[in-house]
């Protein structure tokens, strides 16, 4: 209950709001606005831009919706941008429901609906491209809502956000909606610099409180014991010390589940436990697509049913209506029956490998409470409206593309932020599954760290460079790029480094004074000692290099049957050579031996301390098979019986003792006055510290010089590369450069060069689609991927020419010290060729080993690039590109609304 003074103040605020857009907006809402929403709306109505940073589910989008209201009220346009097409589609549906189809449009690259409407939803890249092309659709633009603006930290796509923020006309009011980031004020300062008056409004309040738990066997244990969620539950610490019943053999009635450690429940048991606790609907995050699919199957095999008969009928009707346009033959390939069985029982997976139409059904049913347990990858956490009562994290480690790494506090916050449905749940619940090696303190650290820093990933690209030079010229373009958030952060970081340099300069003075000697110039004396040490180290390295060279040379002379003495390492002792293959430079590429203890091993120079001479020669039968244990045993016995193991000579000459420079330095050191000082070694320690600190300080000075103007220097190198290749001529964009300006793809320069060289001329639609796919596709497991199966004929020849072109461009990049172009990936070529040639979905997916979702996603991206080529290429290639689009956009690709 508020006090009389508070009620009076609130009444005055409402009276002041009478007649404002905010007043009408509030009156139309079925719920009251929170304080941060009111402050944001007031700032917008006063003409300021806003940066709103608040937790997931706090209601940030209400601020964006108010910007839409302001635009419509003033007769201006509002663009709503989001990082992914799924979010764009979802927001489009929301705004149509609120304002009507006539006032709302959608532009996502592959979908164009009512694009000239006063309110248009689009992906951020679409708006970036419109700004560069000077699209007439920008006329009358008054507001831009940048949803999930913290996505500018994304290393692959984040640059588009900064490009939009920098290039938007000054007359446009920017509404930036962000997750809670720890440096919101810093980001807001940058926005003020480039956009003018911007209010930074931060809210850390969650409308629905979130409680943290750990599920130990079938017991849900609180992570914290206080409301402030700061004091770790001592019961969990005790459980950790005891292993949480995870050690030793299973107890009576307890068994291992699919290799899981004792004490860790199965996925079906977890869902059943959540259901008993009233914590459904729940999302379980599993950092693996295969793991999500397997979880659903485990629940089905366990007989889990979360829906009654009436709900099952509703689920079936929703799924059948959404997928009515998919042919029966394709549904069989897509696993329709198994998928529908899971949905009817209230269980589903959600990940990028699924057909987009299937994902949309899961989202709709989950929001309606008809799917109660979803197993999802972390991509679901990116803004899609699928809040749950509880969120479960199976593990706190995920594969980041290179290695398995602990999830960050920011990722933990983003994932668990899904828990707690505003207006439905009184509280949300985050549950971490117990594992015997879990450290409760680490879990508490993740759960109590609410924020993460926003770091720019911006860097100039070739497409960006030609567009900027064409609009502004190189000097003004360079100055504009220096206003990027990346440069803003780099310059701010220099302030701290400069302070550190000043502090270390003071330390250097103190070290220098401590190293002074009353008998002479100790700096001179220490320099002699340093020079001697460096010379001796250099001689030792040379001796090591010479030794390796001698070893390598001797290894090349070994032949099958030679018995040698391996002088060090795990396989030291006698061994007989079985195979010795050299590379083109004569270096042993594969020296395979059988050791005297029957080990079939590969040896290198590192296994020998000096040149290798055979100690015996044996005849090895042609029928000898090193994989056969009996053959290895017999040959090893022959080696041991016929050859006595000689001793290894390890003595080497001391080059330092023979070196004239070393001898001279030692004489100068002994004759120096400081050499006889009783405090010599004490002075030397201070001199050594002075040297180390000097090296560290110089490194910091270099850091300052390299950070200042980094973006502008990169832009200069990009422009120099384009000048060399003929895309720029000073401040002039050449005709080839204007073509490059229309190609918005990671391999923009390679695509432009393929067009310039006519590599795609004469190809048919299926062939062109196959070749262009190499510019968009990237294998998920590139290192382990098998060699691609490339169609013979023109496709193979064209791809070879494309790879050669990439290699030539890479050499030009190296000359100019830039590296933007990855090698074309041929892993999607055959699947694209077969699909565009009319093959069935079953045939394509079976041979390609691709999920339906991945296949559709790559086809959508291919269509997007083919559309750019159709607009930029010569008429003959443009016509084939249009035909290729039609050939690819069929079947599952055509009726999947989300890429």
mmCIF file of C-alpha atoms in Angstrom, residues 32 55 59 139 171 179 182 239 252-253 300 340 343 354 453 478 539 550 565 571 621 658 697 736 801 819 841 866:
data_model
loop_
_atom_site.group_PDB
_atom_site.id
_atom_site.type_symbol
_atom_site.label_atom_id
_atom_site.label_comp_id
_atom_site.label_asym_id
_atom_site.label_seq_id
_atom_site.Cartn_x
_atom_site.Cartn_y
_atom_site.Cartn_z
ATOM 1 C CA UNK A 32 0.618 -1.135 -15.592
ATOM 2 C CA UNK A 55 16.850 -8.591 -17.829
ATOM 3 C CA UNK A 59 9.397 -5.966 -20.800
ATOM 4 C CA UNK A 139 12.040 8.420 -46.628
ATOM 5 C CA UNK A 171 16.836 12.979 -37.699
ATOM 6 C CA UNK A 179 20.173 -7.442 -22.181
ATOM 7 C CA UNK A 182 27.875 -4.356 -17.132
ATOM 8 C CA UNK A 239 27.024 -33.121 -0.737
ATOM 9 C CA UNK A 252 19.832 -51.417 -4.164
ATOM 10 C CA UNK A 253 17.203 -50.430 -6.701
ATOM 11 C CA UNK A 300 9.030 -41.407 -25.272
ATOM 12 C CA UNK A 340 4.033 -35.605 -33.767
ATOM 13 C CA UNK A 343 4.221 -33.207 -29.439
ATOM 14 C CA UNK A 354 14.931 -28.831 -37.337
ATOM 15 C CA UNK A 453 30.458 -6.634 -20.694
ATOM 16 C CA UNK A 478 38.117 7.189 -42.459
ATOM 17 C CA UNK A 539 75.196 -21.002 -29.463
ATOM 18 C CA UNK A 550 72.355 -34.185 -38.752
ATOM 19 C CA UNK A 565 69.092 -47.626 -31.503
ATOM 20 C CA UNK A 571 60.477 -46.073 -27.285
ATOM 21 C CA UNK A 621 59.472 -61.057 -45.243
ATOM 22 C CA UNK A 658 85.505 -22.475 -28.461
ATOM 23 C CA UNK A 697 56.736 -0.978 -20.346
ATOM 24 C CA UNK A 736 33.813 -3.192 -60.615
ATOM 25 C CA UNK A 801 38.931 -21.764 -60.818
ATOM 26 C CA UNK A 819 42.818 -11.350 -43.731
ATOM 27 C CA UNK A 841 14.349 -34.262 -50.485
ATOM 28 C CA UNK A 866 21.846 -15.448 -55.748
#
